[in-house]
Each structure stands twice: as structure tokens, then as C-alpha cells.
PDB file of C-alpha atoms and ligand atoms in Angstrom:
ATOM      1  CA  UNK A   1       2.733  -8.147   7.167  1.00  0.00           C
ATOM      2  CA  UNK A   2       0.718  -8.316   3.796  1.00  0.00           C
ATOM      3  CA  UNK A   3       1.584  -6.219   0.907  1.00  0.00           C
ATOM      4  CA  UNK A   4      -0.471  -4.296  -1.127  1.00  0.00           C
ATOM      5  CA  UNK A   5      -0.240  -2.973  -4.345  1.00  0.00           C
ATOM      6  CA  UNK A   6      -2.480  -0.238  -5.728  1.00  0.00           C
ATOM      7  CA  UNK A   7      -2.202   0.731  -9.366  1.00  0.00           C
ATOM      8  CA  UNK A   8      -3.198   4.170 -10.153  1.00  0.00           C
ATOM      9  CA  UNK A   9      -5.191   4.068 -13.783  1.00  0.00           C
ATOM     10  CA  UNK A  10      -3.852   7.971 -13.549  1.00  0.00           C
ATOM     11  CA  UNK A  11      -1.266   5.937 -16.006  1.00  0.00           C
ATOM     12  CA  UNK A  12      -3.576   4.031 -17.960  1.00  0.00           C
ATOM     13  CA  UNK A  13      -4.934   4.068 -21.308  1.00  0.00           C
ATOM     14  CA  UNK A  14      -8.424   5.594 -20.726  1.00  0.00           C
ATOM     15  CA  UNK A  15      -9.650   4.329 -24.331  1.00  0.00           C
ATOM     16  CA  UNK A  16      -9.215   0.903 -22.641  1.00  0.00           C
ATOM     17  CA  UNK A  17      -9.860   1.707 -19.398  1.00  0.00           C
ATOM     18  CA  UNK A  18     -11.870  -1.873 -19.267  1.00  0.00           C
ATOM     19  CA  UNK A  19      -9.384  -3.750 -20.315  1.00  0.00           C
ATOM     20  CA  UNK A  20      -6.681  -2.314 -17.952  1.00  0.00           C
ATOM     21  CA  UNK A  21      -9.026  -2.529 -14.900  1.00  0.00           C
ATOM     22  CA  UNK A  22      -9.134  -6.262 -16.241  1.00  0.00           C
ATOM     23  CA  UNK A  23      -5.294  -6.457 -16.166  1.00  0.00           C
ATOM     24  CA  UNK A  24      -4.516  -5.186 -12.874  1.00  0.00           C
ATOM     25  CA  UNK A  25      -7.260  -7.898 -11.307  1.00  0.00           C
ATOM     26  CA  UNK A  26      -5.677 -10.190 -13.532  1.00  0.00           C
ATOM     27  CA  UNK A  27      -2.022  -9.047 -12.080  1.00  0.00           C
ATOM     28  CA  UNK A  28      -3.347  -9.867  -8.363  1.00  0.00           C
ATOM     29  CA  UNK A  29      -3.871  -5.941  -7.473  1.00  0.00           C
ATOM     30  CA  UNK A  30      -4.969  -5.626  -4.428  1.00  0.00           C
ATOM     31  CA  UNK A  31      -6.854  -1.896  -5.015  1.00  0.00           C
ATOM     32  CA  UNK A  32      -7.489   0.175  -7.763  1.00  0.00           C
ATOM     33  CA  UNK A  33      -5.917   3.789  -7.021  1.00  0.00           C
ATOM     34  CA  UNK A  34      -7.984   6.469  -8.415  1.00  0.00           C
ATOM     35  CA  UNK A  35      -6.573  10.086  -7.905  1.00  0.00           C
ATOM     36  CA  UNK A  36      -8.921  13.042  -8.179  1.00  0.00           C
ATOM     37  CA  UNK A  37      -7.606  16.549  -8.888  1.00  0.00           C
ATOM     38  CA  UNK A  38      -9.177  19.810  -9.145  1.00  0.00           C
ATOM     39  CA  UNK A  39      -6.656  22.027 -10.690  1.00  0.00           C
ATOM     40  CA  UNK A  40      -6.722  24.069  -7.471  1.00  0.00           C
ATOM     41  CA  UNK A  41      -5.041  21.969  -4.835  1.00  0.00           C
ATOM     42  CA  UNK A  42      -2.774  20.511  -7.573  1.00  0.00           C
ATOM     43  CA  UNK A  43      -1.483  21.984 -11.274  1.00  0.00           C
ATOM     44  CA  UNK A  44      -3.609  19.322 -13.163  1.00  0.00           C
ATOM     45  CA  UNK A  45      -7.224  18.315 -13.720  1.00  0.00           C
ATOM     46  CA  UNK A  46      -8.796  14.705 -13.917  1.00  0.00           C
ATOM     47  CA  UNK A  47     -11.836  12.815 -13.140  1.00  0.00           C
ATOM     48  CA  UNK A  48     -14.948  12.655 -10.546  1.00  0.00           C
ATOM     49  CA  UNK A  49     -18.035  10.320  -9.303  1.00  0.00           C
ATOM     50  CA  UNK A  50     -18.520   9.392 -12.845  1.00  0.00           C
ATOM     51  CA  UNK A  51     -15.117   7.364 -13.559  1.00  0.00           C
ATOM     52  CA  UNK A  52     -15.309   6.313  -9.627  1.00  0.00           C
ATOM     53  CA  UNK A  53     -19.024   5.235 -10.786  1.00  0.00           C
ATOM     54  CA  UNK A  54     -17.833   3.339 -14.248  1.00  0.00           C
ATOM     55  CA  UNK A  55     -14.419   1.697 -12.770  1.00  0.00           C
ATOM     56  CA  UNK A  56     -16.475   0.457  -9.368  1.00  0.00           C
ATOM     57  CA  UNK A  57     -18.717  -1.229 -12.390  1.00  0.00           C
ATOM     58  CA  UNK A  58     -15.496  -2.550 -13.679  1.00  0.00           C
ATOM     59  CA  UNK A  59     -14.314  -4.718 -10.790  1.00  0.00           C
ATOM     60  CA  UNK A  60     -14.720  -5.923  -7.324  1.00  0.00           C
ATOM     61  CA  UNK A  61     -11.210  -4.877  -6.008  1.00  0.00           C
ATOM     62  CA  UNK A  62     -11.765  -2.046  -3.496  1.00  0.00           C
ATOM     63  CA  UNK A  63     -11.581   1.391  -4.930  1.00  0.00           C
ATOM     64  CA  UNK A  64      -8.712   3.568  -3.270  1.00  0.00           C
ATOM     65  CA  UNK A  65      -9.974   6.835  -4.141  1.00  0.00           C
ATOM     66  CA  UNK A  66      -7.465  10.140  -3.491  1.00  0.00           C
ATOM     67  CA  UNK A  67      -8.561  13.399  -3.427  1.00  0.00           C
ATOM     68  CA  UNK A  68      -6.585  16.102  -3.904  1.00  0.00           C
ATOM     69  CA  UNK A  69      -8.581  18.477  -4.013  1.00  0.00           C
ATOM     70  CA  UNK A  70      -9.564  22.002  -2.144  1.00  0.00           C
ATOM     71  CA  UNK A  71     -12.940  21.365   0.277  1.00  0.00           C
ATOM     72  CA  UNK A  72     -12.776  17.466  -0.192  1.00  0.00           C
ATOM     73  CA  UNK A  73     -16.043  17.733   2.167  1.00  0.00           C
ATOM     74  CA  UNK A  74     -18.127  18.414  -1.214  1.00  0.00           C
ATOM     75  CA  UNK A  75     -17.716  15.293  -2.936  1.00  0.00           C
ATOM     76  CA  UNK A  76     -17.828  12.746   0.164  1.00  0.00           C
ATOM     77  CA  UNK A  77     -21.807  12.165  -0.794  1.00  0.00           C
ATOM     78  CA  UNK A  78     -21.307  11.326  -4.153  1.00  0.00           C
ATOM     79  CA  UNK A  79     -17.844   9.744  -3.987  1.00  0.00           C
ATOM     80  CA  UNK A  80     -19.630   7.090  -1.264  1.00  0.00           C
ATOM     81  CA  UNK A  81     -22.540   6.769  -3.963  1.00  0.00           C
ATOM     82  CA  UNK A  82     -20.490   6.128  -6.529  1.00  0.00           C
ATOM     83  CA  UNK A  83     -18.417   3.121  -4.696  1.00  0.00           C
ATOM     84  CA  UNK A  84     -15.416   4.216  -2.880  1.00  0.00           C
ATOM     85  CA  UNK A  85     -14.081   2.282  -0.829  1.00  0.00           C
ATOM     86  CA  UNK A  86     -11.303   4.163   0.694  1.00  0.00           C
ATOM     87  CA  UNK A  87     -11.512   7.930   0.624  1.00  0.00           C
ATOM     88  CA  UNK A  88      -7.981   9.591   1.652  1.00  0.00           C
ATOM     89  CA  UNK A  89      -7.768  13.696   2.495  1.00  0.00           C
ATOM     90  CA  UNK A  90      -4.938  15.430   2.756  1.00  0.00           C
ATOM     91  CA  UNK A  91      -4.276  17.363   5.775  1.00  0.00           C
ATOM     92  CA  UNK A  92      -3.354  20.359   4.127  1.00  0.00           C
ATOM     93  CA  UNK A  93      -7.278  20.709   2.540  1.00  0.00           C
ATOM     94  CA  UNK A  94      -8.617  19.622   5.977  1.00  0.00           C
ATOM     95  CA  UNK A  95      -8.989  22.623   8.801  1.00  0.00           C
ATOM     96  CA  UNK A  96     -11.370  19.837  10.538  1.00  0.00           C
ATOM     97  CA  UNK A  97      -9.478  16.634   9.612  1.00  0.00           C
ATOM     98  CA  UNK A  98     -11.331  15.033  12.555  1.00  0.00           C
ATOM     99  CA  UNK A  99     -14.736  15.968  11.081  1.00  0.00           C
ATOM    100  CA  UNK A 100     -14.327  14.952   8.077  1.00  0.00           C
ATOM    101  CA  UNK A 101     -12.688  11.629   8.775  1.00  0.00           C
ATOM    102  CA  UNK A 102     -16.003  10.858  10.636  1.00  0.00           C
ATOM    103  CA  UNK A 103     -18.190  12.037   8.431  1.00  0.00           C
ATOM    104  CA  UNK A 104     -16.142   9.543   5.695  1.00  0.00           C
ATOM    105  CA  UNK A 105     -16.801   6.901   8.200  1.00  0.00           C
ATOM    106  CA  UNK A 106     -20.771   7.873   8.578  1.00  0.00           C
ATOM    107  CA  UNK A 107     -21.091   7.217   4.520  1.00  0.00           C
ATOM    108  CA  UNK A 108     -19.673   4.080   4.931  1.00  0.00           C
ATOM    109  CA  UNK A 109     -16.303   4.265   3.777  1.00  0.00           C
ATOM    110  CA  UNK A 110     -12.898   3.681   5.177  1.00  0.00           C
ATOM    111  CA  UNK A 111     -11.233   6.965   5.595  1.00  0.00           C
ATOM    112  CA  UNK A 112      -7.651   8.205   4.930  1.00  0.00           C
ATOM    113  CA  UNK A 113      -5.185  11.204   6.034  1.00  0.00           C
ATOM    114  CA  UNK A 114      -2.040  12.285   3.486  1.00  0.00           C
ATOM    115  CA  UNK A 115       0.159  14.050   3.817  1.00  0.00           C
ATOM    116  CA  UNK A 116       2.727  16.078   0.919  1.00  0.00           C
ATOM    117  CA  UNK A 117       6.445  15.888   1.362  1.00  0.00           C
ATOM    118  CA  UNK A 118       6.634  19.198   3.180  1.00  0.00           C
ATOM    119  CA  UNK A 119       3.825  18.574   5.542  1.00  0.00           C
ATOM    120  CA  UNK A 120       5.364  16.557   8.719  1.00  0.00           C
ATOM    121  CA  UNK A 121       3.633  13.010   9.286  1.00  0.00           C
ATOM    122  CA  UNK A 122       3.463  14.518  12.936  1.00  0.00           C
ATOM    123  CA  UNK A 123       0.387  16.775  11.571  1.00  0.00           C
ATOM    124  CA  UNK A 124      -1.524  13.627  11.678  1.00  0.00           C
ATOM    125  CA  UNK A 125      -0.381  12.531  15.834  1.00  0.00           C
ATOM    126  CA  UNK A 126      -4.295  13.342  17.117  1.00  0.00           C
ATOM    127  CA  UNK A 127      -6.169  11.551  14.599  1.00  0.00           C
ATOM    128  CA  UNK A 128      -3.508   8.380  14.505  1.00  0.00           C
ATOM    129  CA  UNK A 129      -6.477   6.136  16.070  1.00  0.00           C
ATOM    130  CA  UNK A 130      -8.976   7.306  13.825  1.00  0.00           C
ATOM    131  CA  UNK A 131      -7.660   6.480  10.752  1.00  0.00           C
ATOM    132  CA  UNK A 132      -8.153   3.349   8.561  1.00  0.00           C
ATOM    133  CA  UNK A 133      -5.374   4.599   5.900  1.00  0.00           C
ATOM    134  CA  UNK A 134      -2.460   6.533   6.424  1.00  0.00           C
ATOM    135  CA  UNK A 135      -0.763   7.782   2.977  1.00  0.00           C
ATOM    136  CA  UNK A 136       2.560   9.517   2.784  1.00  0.00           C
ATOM    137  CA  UNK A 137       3.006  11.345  -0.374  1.00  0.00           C
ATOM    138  CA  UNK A 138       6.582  10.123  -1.909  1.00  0.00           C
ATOM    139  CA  UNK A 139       6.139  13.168  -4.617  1.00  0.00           C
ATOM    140  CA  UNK A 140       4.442  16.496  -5.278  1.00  0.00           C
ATOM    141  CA  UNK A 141       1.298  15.277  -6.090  1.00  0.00           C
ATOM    142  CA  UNK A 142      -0.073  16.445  -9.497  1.00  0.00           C
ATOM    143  CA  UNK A 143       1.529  13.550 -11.884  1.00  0.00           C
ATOM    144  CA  UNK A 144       2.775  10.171 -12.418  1.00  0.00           C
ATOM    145  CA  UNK A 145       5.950   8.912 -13.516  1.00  0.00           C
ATOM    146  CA  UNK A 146       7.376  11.627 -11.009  1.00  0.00           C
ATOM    147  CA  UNK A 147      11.100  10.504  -9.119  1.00  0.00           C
ATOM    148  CA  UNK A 148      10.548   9.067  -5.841  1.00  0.00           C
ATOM    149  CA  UNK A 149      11.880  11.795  -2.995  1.00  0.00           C
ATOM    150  CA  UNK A 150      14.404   9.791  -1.095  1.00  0.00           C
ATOM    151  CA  UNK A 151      13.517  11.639   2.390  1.00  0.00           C
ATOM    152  CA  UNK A 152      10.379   9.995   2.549  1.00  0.00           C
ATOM    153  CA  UNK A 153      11.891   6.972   3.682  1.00  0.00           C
ATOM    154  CA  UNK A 154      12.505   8.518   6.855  1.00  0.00           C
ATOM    155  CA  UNK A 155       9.145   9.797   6.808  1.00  0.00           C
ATOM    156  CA  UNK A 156       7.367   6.637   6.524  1.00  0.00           C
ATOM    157  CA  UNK A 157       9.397   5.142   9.587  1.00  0.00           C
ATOM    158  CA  UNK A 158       8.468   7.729  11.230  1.00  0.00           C
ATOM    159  CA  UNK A 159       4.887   7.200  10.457  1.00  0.00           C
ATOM    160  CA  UNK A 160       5.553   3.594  11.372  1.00  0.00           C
ATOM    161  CA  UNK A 161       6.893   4.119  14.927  1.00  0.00           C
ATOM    162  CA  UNK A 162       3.312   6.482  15.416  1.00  0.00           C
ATOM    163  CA  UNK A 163       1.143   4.304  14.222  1.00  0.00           C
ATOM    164  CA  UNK A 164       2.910   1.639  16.748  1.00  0.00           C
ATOM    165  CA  UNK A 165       3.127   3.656  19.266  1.00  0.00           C
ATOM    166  CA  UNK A 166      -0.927   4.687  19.165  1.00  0.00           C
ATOM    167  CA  UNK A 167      -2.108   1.023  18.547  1.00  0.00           C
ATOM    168  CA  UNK A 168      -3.248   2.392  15.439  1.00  0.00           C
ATOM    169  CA  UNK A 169      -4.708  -0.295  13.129  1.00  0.00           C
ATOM    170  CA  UNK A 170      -4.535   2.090   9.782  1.00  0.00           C
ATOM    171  CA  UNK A 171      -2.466   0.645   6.683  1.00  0.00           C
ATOM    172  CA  UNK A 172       0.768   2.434   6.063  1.00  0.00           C
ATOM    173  CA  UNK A 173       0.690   3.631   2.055  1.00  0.00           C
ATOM    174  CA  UNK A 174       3.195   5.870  -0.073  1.00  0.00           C
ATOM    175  CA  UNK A 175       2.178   7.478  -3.223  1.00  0.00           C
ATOM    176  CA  UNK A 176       4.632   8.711  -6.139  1.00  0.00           C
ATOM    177  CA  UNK A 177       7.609   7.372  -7.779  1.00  0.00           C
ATOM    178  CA  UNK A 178       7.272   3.652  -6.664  1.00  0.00           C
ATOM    179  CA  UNK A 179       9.346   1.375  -8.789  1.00  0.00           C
ATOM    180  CA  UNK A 180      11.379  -1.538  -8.781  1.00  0.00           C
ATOM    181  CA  UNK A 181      14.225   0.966  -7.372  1.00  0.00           C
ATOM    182  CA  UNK A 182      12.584   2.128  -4.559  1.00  0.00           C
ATOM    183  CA  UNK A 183       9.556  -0.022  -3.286  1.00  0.00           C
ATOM    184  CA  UNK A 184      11.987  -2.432  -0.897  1.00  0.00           C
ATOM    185  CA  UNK A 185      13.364   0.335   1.120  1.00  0.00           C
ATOM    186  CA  UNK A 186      10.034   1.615   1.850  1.00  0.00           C
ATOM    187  CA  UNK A 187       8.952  -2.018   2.427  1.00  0.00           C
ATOM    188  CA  UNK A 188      11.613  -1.979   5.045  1.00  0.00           C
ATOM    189  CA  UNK A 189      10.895   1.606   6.388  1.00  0.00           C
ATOM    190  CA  UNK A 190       6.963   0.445   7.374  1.00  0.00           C
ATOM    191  CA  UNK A 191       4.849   0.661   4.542  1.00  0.00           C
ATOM    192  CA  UNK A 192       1.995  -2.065   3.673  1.00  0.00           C
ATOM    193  CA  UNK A 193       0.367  -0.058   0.899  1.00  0.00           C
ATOM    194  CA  UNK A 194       2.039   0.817  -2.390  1.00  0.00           C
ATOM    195  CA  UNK A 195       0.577   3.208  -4.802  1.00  0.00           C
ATOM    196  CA  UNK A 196       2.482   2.319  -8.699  1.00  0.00           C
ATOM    197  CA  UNK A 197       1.044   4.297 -11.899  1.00  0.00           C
ATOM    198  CA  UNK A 198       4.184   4.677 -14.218  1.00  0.00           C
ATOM    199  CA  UNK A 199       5.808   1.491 -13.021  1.00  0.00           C
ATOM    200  CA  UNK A 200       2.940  -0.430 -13.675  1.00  0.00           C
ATOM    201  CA  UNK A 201       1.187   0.902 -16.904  1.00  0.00           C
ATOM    202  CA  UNK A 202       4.477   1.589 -18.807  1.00  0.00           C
ATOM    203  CA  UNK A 203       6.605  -2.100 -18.278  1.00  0.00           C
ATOM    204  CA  UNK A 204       6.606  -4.684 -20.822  1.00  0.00           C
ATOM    205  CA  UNK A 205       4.228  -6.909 -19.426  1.00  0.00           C
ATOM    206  CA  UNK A 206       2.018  -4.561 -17.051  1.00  0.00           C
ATOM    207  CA  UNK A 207       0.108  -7.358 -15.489  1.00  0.00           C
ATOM    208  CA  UNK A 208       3.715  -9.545 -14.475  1.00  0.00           C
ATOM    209  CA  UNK A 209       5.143  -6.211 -12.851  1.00  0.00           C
ATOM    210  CA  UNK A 210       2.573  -6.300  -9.974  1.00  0.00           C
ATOM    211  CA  UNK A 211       4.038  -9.295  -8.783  1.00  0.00           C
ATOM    212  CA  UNK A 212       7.417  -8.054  -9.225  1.00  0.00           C
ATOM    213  CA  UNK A 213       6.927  -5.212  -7.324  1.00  0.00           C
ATOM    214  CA  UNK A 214       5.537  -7.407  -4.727  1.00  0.00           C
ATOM    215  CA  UNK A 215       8.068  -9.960  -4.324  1.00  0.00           C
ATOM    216  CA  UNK A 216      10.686  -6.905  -3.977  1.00  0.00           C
ATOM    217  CA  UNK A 217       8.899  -6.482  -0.622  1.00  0.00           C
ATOM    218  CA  UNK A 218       9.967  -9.751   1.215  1.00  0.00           C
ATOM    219  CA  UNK A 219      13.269 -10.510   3.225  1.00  0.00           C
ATOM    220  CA  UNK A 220      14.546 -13.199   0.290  1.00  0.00           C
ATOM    221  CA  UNK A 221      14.146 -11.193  -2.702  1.00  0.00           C
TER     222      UNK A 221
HETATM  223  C1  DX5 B 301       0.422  11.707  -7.947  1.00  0.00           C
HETATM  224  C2  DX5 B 301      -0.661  10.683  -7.730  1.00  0.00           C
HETATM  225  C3  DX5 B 301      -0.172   9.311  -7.838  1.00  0.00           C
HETATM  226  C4  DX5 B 301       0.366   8.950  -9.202  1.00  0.00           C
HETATM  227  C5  DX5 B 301       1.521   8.037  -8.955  1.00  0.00           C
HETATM  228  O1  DX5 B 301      -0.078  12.948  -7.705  1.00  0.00           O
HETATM  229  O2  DX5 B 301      -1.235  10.839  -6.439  1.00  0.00           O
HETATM  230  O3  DX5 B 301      -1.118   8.350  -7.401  1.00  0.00           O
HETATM  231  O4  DX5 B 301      -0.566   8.330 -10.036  1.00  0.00           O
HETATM  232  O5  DX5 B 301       2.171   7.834 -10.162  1.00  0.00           O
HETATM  233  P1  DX5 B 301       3.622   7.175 -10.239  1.00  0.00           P
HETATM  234  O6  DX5 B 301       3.536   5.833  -9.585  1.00  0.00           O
HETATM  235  O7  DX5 B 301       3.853   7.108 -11.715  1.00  0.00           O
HETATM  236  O8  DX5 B 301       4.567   8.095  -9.526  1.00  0.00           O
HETATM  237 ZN1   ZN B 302      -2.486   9.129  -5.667  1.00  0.00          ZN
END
């Protein structure tokens, strides 16, 4: 099963965001990560269409573009206009998950469910077939460089066995705390996706890492 790594520039340095787009592409990332917060949904505040518009400028790598964020609905138009690729609710914000993945898929973009660590990956049984991305949080979301909560493991083999077991073609991704310490385990649990912001921007040599963190994820390593 491919890997993929996602780096979320919620870690980089935004007063080079150009040249840290550049490294990640350089690295072999598969998707840029970009996490939009309201202050509502989650205890911090970052960015909108604008940096969605400026990094989609940036590169060619699809955009993986997480909202967390109360009545995601509002910002599908502009989101799609701006060049997501991949636009990923979480089921908490969404009384009409089903309606809103569809109307993700009607602008054109691939559309994801997530899920925090106290919501079960069983909310998300009904829509299993109708999802191109399925993203288990690994942390509170709110922050990077946040420790990895070991019980998602579980949770994304869980996720796994659904997504089997529904013939569902989504990819498998886990957000928060993803490091050289934990990203084989949840390799092994399932997952195909991995989110990395601290693990990434903060190493010695930011672009090498991506590979590391890759490699991690096959039988041999
Ligand atoms: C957390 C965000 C994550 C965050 C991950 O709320 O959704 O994408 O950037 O950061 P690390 O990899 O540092 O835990
Ligand atoms: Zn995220």
C-alpha cells in the first residue's frame, strides 16, 4: 500500500513560507497539510482562502486542507476557489455530514470525515462509501508538536477493518503527534496517510526526515 506523507506548514516558518513549500516538494511530500482554525471549534486561530490561495500558487502537490472549524459549510465555495484539493470535516461540526460531503464533491474536491479522539470512528459507519479521506485525529486538535495518544492505534484498526469491510476506497490518515516514535505502529494498524508538522519542520535536515518517516512505514525498516 503507498505511503503518504503530509506536512502541515502549521509548523513552518511563515516568513519563508516559499521556501518551505519548496522543501517539502523537494523532500518527496506527497500533500501539503493546511489546517484551518476558527478559535471556536478549537482554542487557536490561523489562516483562510488567502494562504490556501498563495500556497496552491506555491506548488503542484495536492493541497490537504483541514477544517476545524464551526459551520465548515461557509467556506466550501471559497476553499474550492482557492485550490483545495482535499477538504476534510469533522463529524463533530457536521449535523448533515452526508450533505456536506456531497456538496464538497459538487465543487470539485475530494472530501474528508475526522474524527477527535473522543468521537468513535463508528460515527462515520453510514458515510464509509462516500468518503475519499478518512482522518483520525491522533491529538486534540488545536496545535502541533502535541504527544501522539497511544489509543488511537486501536482506533485506526478499527477504521481499517470498516473501511474493508464497506469496500470503501477512502485513504486512511492520522493527524497529531506523528514522529519517528510512533508512525510504524500506525503504519501497521491501517493508515496510508500521515499528517507530520513538528517532526518535520523542527529536525535537522527537514527535507531528509520525510523520507525517514517514510521508510519507518515498510516491513524491513
Ligand atoms: C493539530 C493539527 C495538526 C498539526 C499536527 O490540530 O490538525 O495537523 O499540525 O502537528 P504535529 O505533527 O506537530 O502534531
Ligand atoms: Zn491537521
Amino acid at each position: 500500500m503507498a505511503v503518504r506523507i503530509a506536512p502541515s506548514i502549521l509548523s513552518a516558518d511563515f516568513a519563508r513560507l516559499s521556501d518551505e513549500i519548496a522543501m517539502c516538494e523537494a523532500g518527496g511530500a506527497d500533500w501539503i497539510h493546511i489546517d484551518v482554525m476558527d478559535g471556536h471549534f478549537v482554542p487557536n486561530l490561523t489562516f483562510g482562502a488567502k494562504v490556501i490561495e498563495t500556497v496552491r500558487r506555491l506548488t503542484s502537490l495536492p493541497l490537504d486542507v483541514h477544517l476545524m472549524v464551526l459551520e465548515p459549510e461557509k467556506y466550501f465555495e471559497s476553499f474550492a476557489k482557492a485550490g483545495a484539493t482535499t477538504m476534510t470535516i469533522h463529524v463533530e461540526t457536521a449535523p448533515h455530514l452526508h450533505r456536506q460531503l456531497m456538496r464538497i464533491k459538487e465543487l470539485g474536491c475530494r472530501a474528508g470525515a475526522v474524527v477527535n479522539p473522543a468521537t468513535p470512528v463508528e460515527a462515520l459507519s453510514d458515510v464509509m462509501a462516500d468518503l475519499d479521506l478518512l482522518l483520525v485525529m491522533s491529538v486534540n486538535p488545536g496545535f502541533s508538536a502535541q504527544s501522539f495518544i497511544p489509543s488511537s492505534i486501536g482506533k485506526i484498526a478499527r477504521a481499517r477493518e470498516m473501511l474493508d469491510a464497506a469496500r470503501g476506497a477512502a485513504d486512511l490518515e492520522v493527524d497529531g503527534g506523528i514522529g519517528r516514535d510512533t508512525i510504524r505502529d500506525v503504519w501497521r494498524a491501517g493508515a496510508d496517510t500521515f499528517v507530520a508538522g513538528n517532526a518535520i519542520f523542527s529536525a535537522k535536515d527537514p527535507r531528509a526526515e520525510i523520507d525517514v518517516l517514510r521508510k519507518l512505514c515498510s516491513e524491513t525498516a
